[in-house]
Amino acid sequence: QVQLVESGGGLVQAGGSLRLSCAASGRTFSSYGVGWFRQAPGKEREFVASIRYSGGEPYYKDSVKGRFTISRDNAKNMAYLQMTSLKPEDTAVYYCAAKMAGSAWSSGSWGQGTQVTVSA
């Protein structure tokens, strides 16, 4: 398992941008797929974006396609979520997760979350 720490959240106006970072500990980070999830008040945690251990084609929640970009730097044990054209409905706690291929996100490693608040 790896340990994950998110950073980069904050308060931003609608239309603004933020970049979330996920710092991973452990030498095997490059073997893990990475995902970003979010949970808004009173709602279930939902998938936002993911990228495989080898990089390649990322996956996105439909509502963030074209606005969010997930990336990773295995040499630095880092993953990122670049968020642009933010909307109030993007307000949530954002979590970074890492899992081995073929396993469920629920069985992987999770960070503590970082708050993103988008004001209208």
JSON list of C-alpha atoms in Angstrom, two decimals:
[
{"chain": "A", "resi": 1, "resn": "GLN", "atom": "CA", "xyz": [0.00, 0.00, 0.00]},
{"chain": "A", "resi": 2, "resn": "VAL", "atom": "CA", "xyz": [1.02, 3.60, -0.53]},
{"chain": "A", "resi": 3, "resn": "GLN", "atom": "CA", "xyz": [0.17, 6.57, 1.62]},
{"chain": "A", "resi": 4, "resn": "LEU", "atom": "CA", "xyz": [-1.38, 9.58, -0.07]},
{"chain": "A", "resi": 5, "resn": "VAL", "atom": "CA", "xyz": [-1.56, 13.24, 0.89]},
{"chain": "A", "resi": 6, "resn": "GLU", "atom": "CA", "xyz": [-3.63, 15.73, -1.10]},
{"chain": "A", "resi": 7, "resn": "SER", "atom": "CA", "xyz": [-3.03, 19.47, -1.30]},
{"chain": "A", "resi": 8, "resn": "GLY", "atom": "CA", "xyz": [-4.03, 22.43, -3.42]},
{"chain": "A", "resi": 9, "resn": "GLY", "atom": "CA", "xyz": [-7.65, 22.87, -2.46]},
{"chain": "A", "resi": 10, "resn": "GLY", "atom": "CA", "xyz": [-9.14, 26.22, -1.63]},
{"chain": "A", "resi": 11, "resn": "LEU", "atom": "CA", "xyz": [-11.74, 28.82, -2.40]},
{"chain": "A", "resi": 12, "resn": "VAL", "atom": "CA", "xyz": [-12.09, 30.00, -5.98]},
{"chain": "A", "resi": 13, "resn": "GLN", "atom": "CA", "xyz": [-14.65, 31.94, -7.96]},
{"chain": "A", "resi": 14, "resn": "ALA", "atom": "CA", "xyz": [-16.68, 30.27, -10.67]},
{"chain": "A", "resi": 15, "resn": "GLY", "atom": "CA", "xyz": [-14.68, 30.11, -13.87]},
{"chain": "A", "resi": 16, "resn": "GLY", "atom": "CA", "xyz": [-11.42, 29.91, -11.99]},
{"chain": "A", "resi": 17, "resn": "SER", "atom": "CA", "xyz": [-8.82, 27.16, -11.81]},
{"chain": "A", "resi": 18, "resn": "LEU", "atom": "CA", "xyz": [-7.11, 25.03, -9.21]},
{"chain": "A", "resi": 19, "resn": "ARG", "atom": "CA", "xyz": [-4.52, 22.30, -9.35]},
{"chain": "A", "resi": 20, "resn": "LEU", "atom": "CA", "xyz": [-4.76, 19.53, -6.81]},
{"chain": "A", "resi": 21, "resn": "SER", "atom": "CA", "xyz": [-1.69, 17.51, -5.97]},
{"chain": "A", "resi": 22, "resn": "CYS", "atom": "CA", "xyz": [-1.41, 14.04, -4.52]},
{"chain": "A", "resi": 23, "resn": "ALA", "atom": "CA", "xyz": [1.89, 13.06, -2.95]},
{"chain": "A", "resi": 24, "resn": "ALA", "atom": "CA", "xyz": [2.50, 9.34, -2.57]},
{"chain": "A", "resi": 25, "resn": "SER", "atom": "CA", "xyz": [4.94, 7.54, -0.34]},
{"chain": "A", "resi": 26, "resn": "GLY", "atom": "CA", "xyz": [6.45, 4.20, -1.26]},
{"chain": "A", "resi": 27, "resn": "ARG", "atom": "CA", "xyz": [8.68, 2.98, -4.03]},
{"chain": "A", "resi": 28, "resn": "THR", "atom": "CA", "xyz": [5.91, 1.17, -5.88]},
{"chain": "A", "resi": 29, "resn": "PHE", "atom": "CA", "xyz": [3.70, 4.16, -6.71]},
{"chain": "A", "resi": 30, "resn": "SER", "atom": "CA", "xyz": [4.33, 3.58, -10.40]},
{"chain": "A", "resi": 31, "resn": "SER", "atom": "CA", "xyz": [2.56, 0.22, -10.08]},
{"chain": "A", "resi": 32, "resn": "TYR", "atom": "CA", "xyz": [-0.70, 1.80, -8.94]},
{"chain": "A", "resi": 33, "resn": "GLY", "atom": "CA", "xyz": [-3.54, 3.31, -10.86]},
{"chain": "A", "resi": 34, "resn": "VAL", "atom": "CA", "xyz": [-4.53, 6.71, -9.50]},
{"chain": "A", "resi": 35, "resn": "GLY", "atom": "CA", "xyz": [-7.98, 8.19, -9.21]},
{"chain": "A", "resi": 36, "resn": "TRP", "atom": "CA", "xyz": [-9.59, 11.37, -7.99]},
{"chain": "A", "resi": 37, "resn": "PHE", "atom": "CA", "xyz": [-12.95, 11.26, -6.27]},
{"chain": "A", "resi": 38, "resn": "ARG", "atom": "CA", "xyz": [-15.08, 13.90, -4.61]},
{"chain": "A", "resi": 39, "resn": "GLN", "atom": "CA", "xyz": [-17.80, 14.11, -2.04]},
{"chain": "A", "resi": 40, "resn": "ALA", "atom": "CA", "xyz": [-20.16, 17.04, -1.74]},
{"chain": "A", "resi": 41, "resn": "PRO", "atom": "CA", "xyz": [-22.15, 17.68, 1.46]},
{"chain": "A", "resi": 42, "resn": "GLY", "atom": "CA", "xyz": [-25.03, 15.27, 1.75]},
{"chain": "A", "resi": 43, "resn": "LYS", "atom": "CA", "xyz": [-23.98, 13.30, -1.32]},
{"chain": "A", "resi": 44, "resn": "GLU", "atom": "CA", "xyz": [-22.21, 10.04, -2.04]},
{"chain": "A", "resi": 45, "resn": "ARG", "atom": "CA", "xyz": [-18.56, 10.01, -2.95]},
{"chain": "A", "resi": 46, "resn": "GLU", "atom": "CA", "xyz": [-18.23, 10.00, -6.73]},
{"chain": "A", "resi": 47, "resn": "PHE", "atom": "CA", "xyz": [-15.60, 9.21, -9.30]},
{"chain": "A", "resi": 48, "resn": "VAL", "atom": "CA", "xyz": [-13.99, 12.18, -11.04]},
{"chain": "A", "resi": 49, "resn": "ALA", "atom": "CA", "xyz": [-10.99, 10.92, -13.01]},
{"chain": "A", "resi": 50, "resn": "SER", "atom": "CA", "xyz": [-8.45, 8.13, -13.17]},
{"chain": "A", "resi": 51, "resn": "ILE", "atom": "CA", "xyz": [-5.23, 7.22, -14.89]},
{"chain": "A", "resi": 52, "resn": "ARG", "atom": "CA", "xyz": [-3.52, 3.84, -15.14]},
{"chain": "A", "resi": 53, "resn": "TYR", "atom": "CA", "xyz": [-0.18, 2.98, -13.58]},
{"chain": "A", "resi": 54, "resn": "SER", "atom": "CA", "xyz": [1.44, 3.27, -17.01]},
{"chain": "A", "resi": 55, "resn": "GLY", "atom": "CA", "xyz": [-0.32, 6.51, -17.91]},
{"chain": "A", "resi": 56, "resn": "GLY", "atom": "CA", "xyz": [-2.20, 6.23, -21.15]},
{"chain": "A", "resi": 57, "resn": "GLU", "atom": "CA", "xyz": [-5.78, 7.20, -21.80]},
{"chain": "A", "resi": 58, "resn": "PRO", "atom": "CA", "xyz": [-7.38, 8.74, -18.71]},
{"chain": "A", "resi": 59, "resn": "TYR", "atom": "CA", "xyz": [-11.01, 8.37, -17.73]},
{"chain": "A", "resi": 60, "resn": "TYR", "atom": "CA", "xyz": [-13.30, 11.21, -16.64]},
{"chain": "A", "resi": 61, "resn": "LYS", "atom": "CA", "xyz": [-16.72, 11.79, -15.21]},
{"chain": "A", "resi": 62, "resn": "ASP", "atom": "CA", "xyz": [-18.79, 13.22, -18.03]},
{"chain": "A", "resi": 63, "resn": "SER", "atom": "CA", "xyz": [-19.44, 16.52, -16.28]},
{"chain": "A", "resi": 64, "resn": "VAL", "atom": "CA", "xyz": [-15.73, 17.31, -15.94]},
{"chain": "A", "resi": 65, "resn": "LYS", "atom": "CA", "xyz": [-14.58, 16.27, -19.42]},
{"chain": "A", "resi": 66, "resn": "GLY", "atom": "CA", "xyz": [-12.85, 19.13, -21.16]},
{"chain": "A", "resi": 67, "resn": "ARG", "atom": "CA", "xyz": [-12.41, 21.01, -17.87]},
{"chain": "A", "resi": 68, "resn": "PHE", "atom": "CA", "xyz": [-10.34, 18.67, -15.68]},
{"chain": "A", "resi": 69, "resn": "THR", "atom": "CA", "xyz": [-7.07, 16.95, -16.53]},
{"chain": "A", "resi": 70, "resn": "ILE", "atom": "CA", "xyz": [-5.52, 14.13, -14.53]},
{"chain": "A", "resi": 71, "resn": "SER", "atom": "CA", "xyz": [-1.81, 13.48, -14.78]},
{"chain": "A", "resi": 72, "resn": "ARG", "atom": "CA", "xyz": [0.98, 11.74, -12.89]},
{"chain": "A", "resi": 73, "resn": "ASP", "atom": "CA", "xyz": [4.73, 11.97, -12.50]},
{"chain": "A", "resi": 74, "resn": "ASN", "atom": "CA", "xyz": [5.98, 8.59, -11.35]},
{"chain": "A", "resi": 75, "resn": "ALA", "atom": "CA", "xyz": [9.53, 9.89, -10.93]},
{"chain": "A", "resi": 76, "resn": "LYS", "atom": "CA", "xyz": [8.24, 12.30, -8.29]},
{"chain": "A", "resi": 77, "resn": "ASN", "atom": "CA", "xyz": [5.57, 10.00, -6.82]},
{"chain": "A", "resi": 78, "resn": "MET", "atom": "CA", "xyz": [2.98, 12.64, -7.62]},
{"chain": "A", "resi": 79, "resn": "ALA", "atom": "CA", "xyz": [-0.42, 12.82, -9.24]},
{"chain": "A", "resi": 80, "resn": "TYR", "atom": "CA", "xyz": [-2.35, 15.92, -10.17]},
{"chain": "A", "resi": 81, "resn": "LEU", "atom": "CA", "xyz": [-5.81, 17.11, -11.05]},
{"chain": "A", "resi": 82, "resn": "GLN", "atom": "CA", "xyz": [-5.86, 20.33, -13.02]},
{"chain": "A", "resi": 83, "resn": "MET", "atom": "CA", "xyz": [-9.30, 21.88, -12.77]},
{"chain": "A", "resi": 84, "resn": "THR", "atom": "CA", "xyz": [-10.41, 24.74, -15.00]},
{"chain": "A", "resi": 85, "resn": "SER", "atom": "CA", "xyz": [-13.70, 26.52, -15.66]},
{"chain": "A", "resi": 86, "resn": "LEU", "atom": "CA", "xyz": [-14.79, 25.58, -12.18]},
{"chain": "A", "resi": 87, "resn": "LYS", "atom": "CA", "xyz": [-18.46, 25.65, -11.31]},
{"chain": "A", "resi": 88, "resn": "PRO", "atom": "CA", "xyz": [-20.23, 25.90, -7.95]},
{"chain": "A", "resi": 89, "resn": "GLU", "atom": "CA", "xyz": [-21.35, 22.29, -8.40]},
{"chain": "A", "resi": 90, "resn": "ASP", "atom": "CA", "xyz": [-17.69, 21.24, -8.32]},
{"chain": "A", "resi": 91, "resn": "THR", "atom": "CA", "xyz": [-17.61, 22.19, -4.64]},
{"chain": "A", "resi": 92, "resn": "ALA", "atom": "CA", "xyz": [-16.64, 19.11, -2.64]},
{"chain": "A", "resi": 93, "resn": "VAL", "atom": "CA", "xyz": [-13.91, 17.40, -0.70]},
{"chain": "A", "resi": 94, "resn": "TYR", "atom": "CA", "xyz": [-11.57, 15.87, -3.26]},
{"chain": "A", "resi": 95, "resn": "TYR", "atom": "CA", "xyz": [-9.79, 12.61, -2.54]},
{"chain": "A", "resi": 96, "resn": "CYS", "atom": "CA", "xyz": [-6.86, 10.95, -4.20]},
{"chain": "A", "resi": 97, "resn": "ALA", "atom": "CA", "xyz": [-6.86, 7.15, -4.36]},
{"chain": "A", "resi": 98, "resn": "ALA", "atom": "CA", "xyz": [-4.44, 4.52, -5.60]},
{"chain": "A", "resi": 99, "resn": "LYS", "atom": "CA", "xyz": [-5.05, 0.88, -6.40]},
{"chain": "A", "resi": 100, "resn": "MET", "atom": "CA", "xyz": [-3.43, -2.09, -8.08]},
{"chain": "A", "resi": 101, "resn": "ALA", "atom": "CA", "xyz": [-4.73, -3.11, -11.50]},
{"chain": "A", "resi": 102, "resn": "GLY", "atom": "CA", "xyz": [-7.73, -5.39, -11.28]},
{"chain": "A", "resi": 103, "resn": "SER", "atom": "CA", "xyz": [-8.65, -4.42, -7.74]},
{"chain": "A", "resi": 104, "resn": "ALA", "atom": "CA", "xyz": [-11.42, -2.18, -6.47]},
{"chain": "A", "resi": 105, "resn": "TRP", "atom": "CA", "xyz": [-10.86, 1.43, -5.47]},
{"chain": "A", "resi": 106, "resn": "SER", "atom": "CA", "xyz": [-12.41, 0.61, -2.11]},
{"chain": "A", "resi": 107, "resn": "SER", "atom": "CA", "xyz": [-9.53, -1.76, -1.39]},
{"chain": "A", "resi": 108, "resn": "GLY", "atom": "CA", "xyz": [-6.86, 0.75, -2.32]},
{"chain": "A", "resi": 109, "resn": "SER", "atom": "CA", "xyz": [-5.17, 3.60, -0.52]},
{"chain": "A", "resi": 110, "resn": "TRP", "atom": "CA", "xyz": [-6.93, 6.91, 0.10]},
{"chain": "A", "resi": 111, "resn": "GLY", "atom": "CA", "xyz": [-5.80, 10.34, 1.15]},
{"chain": "A", "resi": 112, "resn": "GLN", "atom": "CA", "xyz": [-7.46, 12.49, 3.76]},
{"chain": "A", "resi": 113, "resn": "GLY", "atom": "CA", "xyz": [-9.04, 14.83, 1.22]},
{"chain": "A", "resi": 114, "resn": "THR", "atom": "CA", "xyz": [-8.76, 18.50, 0.33]},
{"chain": "A", "resi": 115, "resn": "GLN", "atom": "CA", "xyz": [-11.65, 20.96, 0.27]},
{"chain": "A", "resi": 116, "resn": "VAL", "atom": "CA", "xyz": [-12.52, 22.75, -2.95]},
{"chain": "A", "resi": 117, "resn": "THR", "atom": "CA", "xyz": [-15.09, 25.52, -2.73]},
{"chain": "A", "resi": 118, "resn": "VAL", "atom": "CA", "xyz": [-16.31, 27.32, -5.83]},
{"chain": "A", "resi": 119, "resn": "SER", "atom": "CA", "xyz": [-18.29, 30.49, -5.24]},
{"chain": "A", "resi": 120, "resn": "ALA", "atom": "CA", "xyz": [-20.87, 31.74, -7.69]}
]
